[in-house]
Amino acid sequence: MTASPHDGVNRSLSNVTPLVSADAGDRQVDPAPNPHATAEQVEAARSDTKLAQVLYHDWEAETYDDKWSISYDERCIDYARGRFDQAVSGDASAQSALPYGRALELGCGTGFFLLNLMQAGIADKGSVTDLSPGMVKVALRNAEHLGLDVDGRVADAETIPYEDNTFDLVVGHAVLHHIPDVEQSLREVLRVLKPGGRFVFAGEPTTVGNFYARWLGRITWETTTRVTKLPFLASWRKPQEELDESSRAAALEAVVDLHTFDPSDLENIALSAGAEHVQANTEEFAAALLGWPVRTFEAAVPAGKLGWNWAKFAFGGWKTLSWVDENVLQHVVPRGLFYNVMITGTKPAPRA
């Protein structure tokens, strides 16, 4: 009998710590990670976006923090808190609610956004969900290492497995563009929020920003992989099998990235889902023009090759250009030209 492409996703947990439901009395065991998708599974995922989400993000889970320079120290704590503060800027009620009691991260990845927000004092207790078992596993491991009170579930963002009125805050970073039905997902977010509860989603690609970022990434990758074929640059070239695996992952990336957003359109989606006090802000224009080539170049050369001076240049350059974006360009450049869009809103409270 031919194996289903889903078999690797749904196989039982044998050598992996079970990811158990956070709901009392529900001991359902979530699927195990599948970090090495076969060519047949990749082919099947081309026509099954949710399978593609699982395979791609399971594939990336164990190396994702290194790939995107994610950490859980002051650098990323400040970054996450900055995204939260910028998203809710002008809404005093968002800051007066701190700390939120229980927060959920939707499409948590390795837990970058929620875990750093918790360390920044935004929330006391957390829950993480992701369609990828591999990502939930890594997020829970990161939370345990940090000593944070976090539970987790493998879950579809369009059917969140928590009761109504459970959370004070729902957050996500670079997740909405992966969800087939964004409006349905936001309805679910509002369902699990308590009345008056808030959602904050950041790191979503704008339509224009995604266009120039992708081109910068492609040009950088092609240039780096071609130039490092030269004999005197051989030590700067990754082994061919690693480059091939990156290409297979990129094939899935084209399937999992479903949307880009115009900021006004994203506000309208949130309003249609039933949210109120909706506000979208954008960030990273000059910073994105540097950031995408830098990150692509880092991914194209062997790990550890670039060293500390490169890290200082990359972070310092991004930080300087982010200051320019925030203090200069945001006042003169239309918001739709920036790379990232973030959105916030609240669940309506009962009317008196």
Short mmCIF file of C-alpha atoms in Angstrom, two decimals:
data_model
loop_
_atom_site.label_atom_id
_atom_site.label_comp_id
_atom_site.label_asym_id
_atom_site.label_seq_id
_atom_site.Cartn_x
_atom_site.Cartn_y
_atom_site.Cartn_z
CA MET A 1 0.00 0.00 0.00
CA THR A 2 1.36 3.46 -0.86
CA ALA A 3 2.12 5.64 2.14
CA SER A 4 0.11 8.83 2.50
CA PRO A 5 2.08 12.10 2.40
CA HIS A 6 0.45 12.87 5.74
CA ASP A 7 1.89 9.78 7.41
CA GLY A 8 5.05 11.56 8.49
CA VAL A 9 3.01 14.42 9.95
CA ASN A 10 0.64 12.22 11.92
CA ARG A 11 2.92 9.46 13.10
CA SER A 12 2.86 8.63 16.81
CA LEU A 13 5.27 10.25 19.23
CA SER A 14 7.98 7.73 20.03
CA ASN A 15 11.16 9.67 20.69
CA VAL A 16 9.63 13.11 21.19
CA THR A 17 8.20 14.54 24.40
CA PRO A 18 4.42 14.53 23.92
CA LEU A 19 2.74 17.87 23.31
CA VAL A 20 -0.32 17.55 25.50
CA SER A 21 -3.51 19.57 25.50
CA ALA A 22 -3.58 22.38 28.03
CA ASP A 23 -7.29 21.84 28.72
CA ALA A 24 -8.04 20.06 31.94
CA GLY A 25 -9.05 16.45 31.44
CA ASP A 26 -8.09 16.47 27.75
CA ARG A 27 -4.95 14.37 27.30
CA GLN A 28 -4.94 14.33 23.50
CA VAL A 29 -1.43 13.85 22.19
CA ASP A 30 -0.45 16.11 19.31
CA PRO A 31 1.41 14.83 16.23
CA ALA A 32 5.19 14.50 16.23
CA PRO A 33 7.48 16.77 14.21
CA ASN A 34 8.51 15.64 10.72
CA PRO A 35 11.80 17.49 10.07
CA HIS A 36 12.79 15.65 6.87
CA ALA A 37 10.04 15.77 4.28
CA THR A 38 10.46 13.42 1.34
CA ALA A 39 10.29 14.54 -2.28
CA GLU A 40 6.88 12.85 -2.51
CA GLN A 41 5.59 14.80 0.47
CA VAL A 42 6.89 18.06 -0.96
CA GLU A 43 5.13 17.31 -4.23
CA ALA A 44 1.86 16.56 -2.42
CA ALA A 45 2.20 19.80 -0.45
CA ARG A 46 2.20 21.88 -3.63
CA SER A 47 -1.56 21.38 -3.80
CA ASP A 48 -2.24 21.23 -0.04
CA THR A 49 -1.31 24.50 1.65
CA LYS A 50 -1.82 23.26 5.20
CA LEU A 51 0.35 20.21 4.62
CA ALA A 52 2.92 22.59 3.15
CA GLN A 53 2.76 24.72 6.31
CA VAL A 54 3.47 21.68 8.47
CA LEU A 55 6.29 20.28 6.33
CA TYR A 56 8.02 23.61 5.75
CA HIS A 57 7.91 24.76 9.36
CA ASP A 58 8.82 21.33 10.78
CA TRP A 59 11.75 21.44 8.38
CA GLU A 60 12.84 24.85 9.68
CA ALA A 61 12.04 24.47 13.39
CA GLU A 62 15.37 23.36 14.85
CA THR A 63 17.40 25.94 12.90
CA TYR A 64 14.84 28.75 12.70
CA ASP A 65 16.22 30.84 15.58
CA ASP A 66 19.73 30.76 14.11
CA LYS A 67 18.47 31.48 10.58
CA TRP A 68 16.63 34.63 11.65
CA SER A 69 19.04 35.67 14.44
CA ILE A 70 16.32 35.13 17.06
CA SER A 71 17.35 35.26 20.69
CA TYR A 72 15.70 35.62 24.09
CA ASP A 73 17.96 38.28 25.51
CA GLU A 74 17.79 42.06 25.76
CA ARG A 75 18.17 42.55 22.00
CA CYS A 76 15.03 40.63 21.04
CA ILE A 77 13.13 41.50 24.21
CA ASP A 78 13.48 45.16 23.24
CA TYR A 79 12.54 44.36 19.64
CA ALA A 80 9.38 42.47 20.60
CA ARG A 81 8.34 45.14 23.12
CA GLY A 82 8.99 47.80 20.49
CA ARG A 83 6.67 46.05 18.03
CA PHE A 84 3.94 45.82 20.67
CA ASP A 85 4.31 49.47 21.67
CA GLN A 86 4.29 50.65 18.06
CA ALA A 87 1.24 48.56 17.20
CA VAL A 88 -0.81 50.04 20.06
CA SER A 89 0.64 53.56 19.83
CA GLY A 90 -1.95 56.19 20.63
CA ASP A 91 -4.15 53.77 22.60
CA ALA A 92 -3.56 54.42 26.29
CA SER A 93 -5.82 51.54 27.32
CA ALA A 94 -3.35 49.02 25.88
CA GLN A 95 -0.56 50.18 28.17
CA SER A 96 -2.79 50.60 31.24
CA ALA A 97 -3.83 46.92 30.93
CA LEU A 98 -0.26 45.70 31.53
CA PRO A 99 0.55 43.07 32.48
CA TYR A 100 -2.06 40.95 30.71
CA GLY A 101 -2.97 37.85 32.70
CA ARG A 102 -2.96 35.14 30.04
CA ALA A 103 -1.76 35.55 26.46
CA LEU A 104 -1.91 33.30 23.41
CA GLU A 105 0.53 33.33 20.51
CA LEU A 106 -1.03 32.19 17.25
CA GLY A 107 1.37 30.57 14.79
CA CYS A 108 4.04 30.75 17.47
CA GLY A 109 7.00 29.45 15.51
CA THR A 110 9.77 29.03 18.08
CA GLY A 111 7.96 31.35 20.51
CA PHE A 112 9.94 34.45 19.59
CA PHE A 113 7.17 37.02 20.02
CA LEU A 114 5.29 35.77 23.08
CA LEU A 115 8.30 34.59 25.08
CA ASN A 116 10.11 37.88 24.62
CA LEU A 117 6.93 39.84 25.39
CA MET A 118 6.51 37.85 28.60
CA GLN A 119 10.08 38.66 29.55
CA ALA A 120 9.28 42.32 28.85
CA GLY A 121 6.39 42.21 31.33
CA ILE A 122 3.55 42.23 28.79
CA ALA A 123 1.90 39.01 30.08
CA ASP A 124 2.19 36.72 33.10
CA LYS A 125 1.16 33.37 31.59
CA GLY A 126 1.22 32.12 28.01
CA SER A 127 -0.08 29.55 25.55
CA VAL A 128 1.44 28.80 22.14
CA THR A 129 -0.18 27.24 19.08
CA ASP A 130 1.15 26.38 15.65
CA LEU A 131 0.15 24.06 12.82
CA SER A 132 3.73 22.72 12.92
CA PRO A 133 4.47 20.18 15.69
CA GLY A 134 8.17 20.97 15.30
CA MET A 135 7.63 24.64 16.04
CA VAL A 136 5.47 23.95 19.11
CA LYS A 137 8.11 21.55 20.41
CA VAL A 138 10.86 24.18 20.08
CA ALA A 139 8.68 26.97 21.52
CA LEU A 140 7.89 24.89 24.62
CA ARG A 141 11.55 23.97 25.00
CA ASN A 142 12.53 27.65 24.78
CA ALA A 143 9.89 28.56 27.36
CA GLU A 144 11.14 25.87 29.73
CA HIS A 145 14.73 27.10 29.40
CA LEU A 146 13.56 30.63 30.22
CA GLY A 147 11.48 29.49 33.20
CA LEU A 148 8.25 30.88 31.74
CA ASP A 149 4.75 29.55 32.47
CA VAL A 150 3.69 28.41 28.99
CA ASP A 151 1.61 25.54 27.60
CA GLY A 152 1.20 24.62 23.94
CA ARG A 153 -0.97 22.95 21.32
CA VAL A 154 -0.59 21.93 17.71
CA ALA A 155 -3.52 23.79 16.22
CA ASP A 156 -5.06 25.31 13.12
CA ALA A 157 -5.42 29.10 13.42
CA GLU A 158 -8.88 28.88 11.85
CA THR A 159 -10.14 26.58 14.65
CA ILE A 160 -8.33 27.59 17.85
CA PRO A 161 -8.66 24.76 20.44
CA TYR A 162 -9.50 26.93 23.47
CA GLU A 163 -12.79 27.91 25.07
CA ASP A 164 -14.56 31.22 24.54
CA ASN A 165 -13.33 34.15 26.65
CA THR A 166 -10.07 32.47 27.70
CA PHE A 167 -7.35 35.04 26.94
CA ASP A 168 -6.64 38.65 27.82
CA LEU A 169 -4.28 39.07 24.87
CA VAL A 170 -3.64 37.26 21.57
CA VAL A 171 -0.44 37.99 19.65
CA GLY A 172 1.30 36.77 16.52
CA HIS A 173 4.35 37.64 14.47
CA ALA A 174 4.56 36.94 10.72
CA VAL A 175 1.63 34.51 10.88
CA LEU A 176 -1.43 36.05 9.20
CA HIS A 177 0.10 35.81 5.73
CA HIS A 178 0.29 32.01 6.16
CA ILE A 179 -3.42 31.56 7.03
CA PRO A 180 -5.81 30.73 4.16
CA ASP A 181 -8.83 32.52 5.69
CA VAL A 182 -7.52 35.50 7.65
CA GLU A 183 -10.96 36.83 8.52
CA GLN A 184 -12.07 33.46 9.93
CA SER A 185 -8.89 33.30 11.99
CA LEU A 186 -9.54 36.76 13.42
CA ARG A 187 -13.10 35.70 14.29
CA GLU A 188 -11.56 32.82 16.24
CA VAL A 189 -9.15 35.22 17.91
CA LEU A 190 -12.06 37.38 19.03
CA ARG A 191 -13.94 34.28 20.25
CA VAL A 192 -11.14 33.16 22.57
CA LEU A 193 -10.45 36.69 23.81
CA LYS A 194 -12.23 37.94 26.90
CA PRO A 195 -14.54 40.94 26.32
CA GLY A 196 -12.32 43.98 25.99
CA GLY A 197 -9.31 41.75 25.28
CA ARG A 198 -6.75 42.83 22.70
CA PHE A 199 -4.95 41.27 19.74
CA VAL A 200 -1.62 42.44 18.30
CA PHE A 201 -0.18 40.98 15.09
CA ALA A 202 3.13 42.27 13.73
CA GLY A 203 5.66 41.37 11.05
CA GLU A 204 3.18 40.91 8.18
CA PRO A 205 4.41 41.73 4.64
CA THR A 206 2.88 44.59 2.75
CA THR A 207 2.18 44.02 -0.93
CA VAL A 208 4.75 46.53 -2.15
CA GLY A 209 7.31 45.62 0.52
CA ASN A 210 7.08 41.94 -0.27
CA PHE A 211 7.78 42.66 -3.95
CA TYR A 212 11.08 44.46 -3.38
CA ALA A 213 12.14 42.18 -0.49
CA ARG A 214 11.72 39.03 -2.60
CA TRP A 215 13.70 40.48 -5.46
CA LEU A 216 16.50 41.56 -3.14
CA GLY A 217 16.56 38.08 -1.61
CA ARG A 218 16.66 36.31 -4.99
CA ILE A 219 19.43 38.54 -6.34
CA THR A 220 21.52 38.09 -3.19
CA TRP A 221 21.09 34.29 -3.17
CA GLU A 222 21.91 33.89 -6.86
CA THR A 223 24.93 36.17 -6.65
CA THR A 224 26.33 34.51 -3.52
CA THR A 225 25.87 30.92 -4.70
CA ARG A 226 27.41 31.72 -8.11
CA VAL A 227 30.39 33.70 -6.82
CA THR A 228 31.28 31.08 -4.19
CA LYS A 229 31.79 28.54 -6.98
CA LEU A 230 35.07 30.29 -7.69
CA PRO A 231 37.97 28.15 -6.39
CA PHE A 232 39.48 30.82 -4.15
CA LEU A 233 36.07 31.32 -2.43
CA ALA A 234 35.38 27.61 -1.92
CA SER A 235 35.52 27.94 1.87
CA TRP A 236 32.59 30.39 1.68
CA ARG A 237 30.36 27.88 -0.12
CA LYS A 238 27.95 25.64 1.71
CA PRO A 239 28.01 21.93 0.80
CA GLN A 240 25.86 21.29 -2.26
CA GLU A 241 23.48 19.04 -0.32
CA GLU A 242 22.72 21.93 2.06
CA LEU A 243 22.10 24.27 -0.85
CA ASP A 244 19.84 21.67 -2.46
CA GLU A 245 17.89 21.27 0.75
CA SER A 246 17.50 25.04 0.99
CA SER A 247 16.14 25.02 -2.56
CA ARG A 248 13.60 22.33 -1.64
CA ALA A 249 12.57 24.38 1.38
CA ALA A 250 12.23 27.45 -0.85
CA ALA A 251 9.88 25.49 -3.09
CA LEU A 252 7.59 25.02 -0.10
CA GLU A 253 8.02 28.64 0.96
CA ALA A 254 6.32 29.69 -2.26
CA VAL A 255 3.31 27.60 -1.19
CA VAL A 256 3.12 28.66 2.47
CA ASP A 257 3.28 32.43 1.89
CA LEU A 258 -0.33 33.04 0.89
CA HIS A 259 -0.97 36.75 1.34
CA THR A 260 0.48 40.21 1.32
CA PHE A 261 -1.48 43.11 2.76
CA ASP A 262 -2.36 46.66 2.02
CA PRO A 263 -2.65 48.26 5.50
CA SER A 264 -6.14 49.62 4.84
CA ASP A 265 -7.36 46.27 3.54
CA LEU A 266 -6.03 44.52 6.66
CA GLU A 267 -7.90 47.01 8.86
CA ASN A 268 -11.10 46.24 6.93
CA ILE A 269 -10.61 42.48 7.39
CA ALA A 270 -10.30 42.97 11.16
CA LEU A 271 -13.39 45.17 11.25
CA SER A 272 -15.36 42.61 9.22
CA ALA A 273 -14.33 39.92 11.71
CA GLY A 274 -16.00 41.96 14.47
CA ALA A 275 -13.09 43.81 16.08
CA GLU A 276 -13.23 47.37 17.26
CA HIS A 277 -10.58 50.06 17.88
CA VAL A 278 -8.70 48.65 14.88
CA GLN A 279 -5.44 50.31 13.87
CA ALA A 280 -2.69 49.32 11.40
CA ASN A 281 0.83 50.76 11.45
CA THR A 282 3.81 50.03 9.21
CA GLU A 283 7.58 49.85 9.72
CA GLU A 284 10.88 49.03 7.98
CA PHE A 285 11.58 50.68 4.68
CA ALA A 286 15.28 51.57 4.65
CA ALA A 287 15.87 48.83 7.23
CA ALA A 288 14.28 46.24 4.96
CA LEU A 289 16.44 47.29 2.01
CA LEU A 290 19.45 46.32 4.13
CA GLY A 291 17.91 43.50 6.13
CA TRP A 292 16.81 41.22 3.31
CA PRO A 293 20.18 41.04 1.53
CA VAL A 294 21.95 40.62 4.89
CA ARG A 295 19.73 37.73 6.04
CA THR A 296 19.87 36.03 2.64
CA PHE A 297 23.66 36.28 2.52
CA GLU A 298 23.89 34.82 6.04
CA ALA A 299 21.73 31.87 4.96
CA ALA A 300 23.83 31.25 1.84
CA VAL A 301 27.26 30.89 3.51
CA PRO A 302 28.49 28.36 6.09
CA ALA A 303 27.44 28.89 9.69
CA GLY A 304 30.03 30.73 11.75
CA LYS A 305 31.87 32.06 8.72
CA LEU A 306 30.94 35.71 9.18
CA GLY A 307 31.98 36.31 12.78
CA TRP A 308 31.29 38.96 15.40
CA ASN A 309 32.20 42.02 13.33
CA TRP A 310 29.62 41.04 10.73
CA ALA A 311 26.99 40.58 13.45
CA LYS A 312 27.75 44.05 14.80
CA PHE A 313 27.49 45.53 11.31
CA ALA A 314 24.21 43.75 10.54
CA PHE A 315 22.51 44.64 13.82
CA GLY A 316 23.96 48.14 14.00
CA GLY A 317 22.98 48.88 10.41
CA TRP A 318 19.46 47.60 10.92
CA LYS A 319 19.07 49.59 14.15
CA THR A 320 20.34 52.82 12.56
CA LEU A 321 18.08 52.49 9.52
CA SER A 322 15.12 51.58 11.74
CA TRP A 323 15.67 54.88 13.56
CA VAL A 324 15.66 56.67 10.20
CA ASP A 325 12.44 54.87 9.25
CA GLU A 326 10.70 55.73 12.52
CA ASN A 327 11.86 59.31 12.90
CA VAL A 328 12.11 60.50 9.31
CA LEU A 329 10.64 58.28 6.61
CA GLN A 330 7.38 57.45 8.38
CA HIS A 331 6.52 61.14 8.14
CA VAL A 332 7.08 61.38 4.39
CA VAL A 333 6.74 57.90 2.86
CA PRO A 334 3.24 56.39 2.32
CA ARG A 335 2.63 53.58 4.81
CA GLY A 336 1.96 51.05 2.05
CA LEU A 337 5.60 51.27 0.88
CA PHE A 338 7.02 49.97 4.16
CA TYR A 339 7.83 46.28 4.39
CA ASN A 340 6.00 45.28 7.59
CA VAL A 341 2.45 45.98 8.68
CA MET A 342 1.14 45.43 12.21
CA ILE A 343 -2.44 45.52 13.40
CA THR A 344 -4.24 45.73 16.71
CA GLY A 345 -7.86 45.75 17.83
CA THR A 346 -10.08 44.68 20.70
CA LYS A 347 -13.03 42.40 21.32
CA PRO A 348 -16.19 44.42 21.92
CA ALA A 349 -17.28 44.52 25.53
CA PRO A 350 -20.95 43.83 26.36
CA ARG A 351 -23.16 46.85 25.88
CA ALA A 352 -24.78 48.28 28.99
#
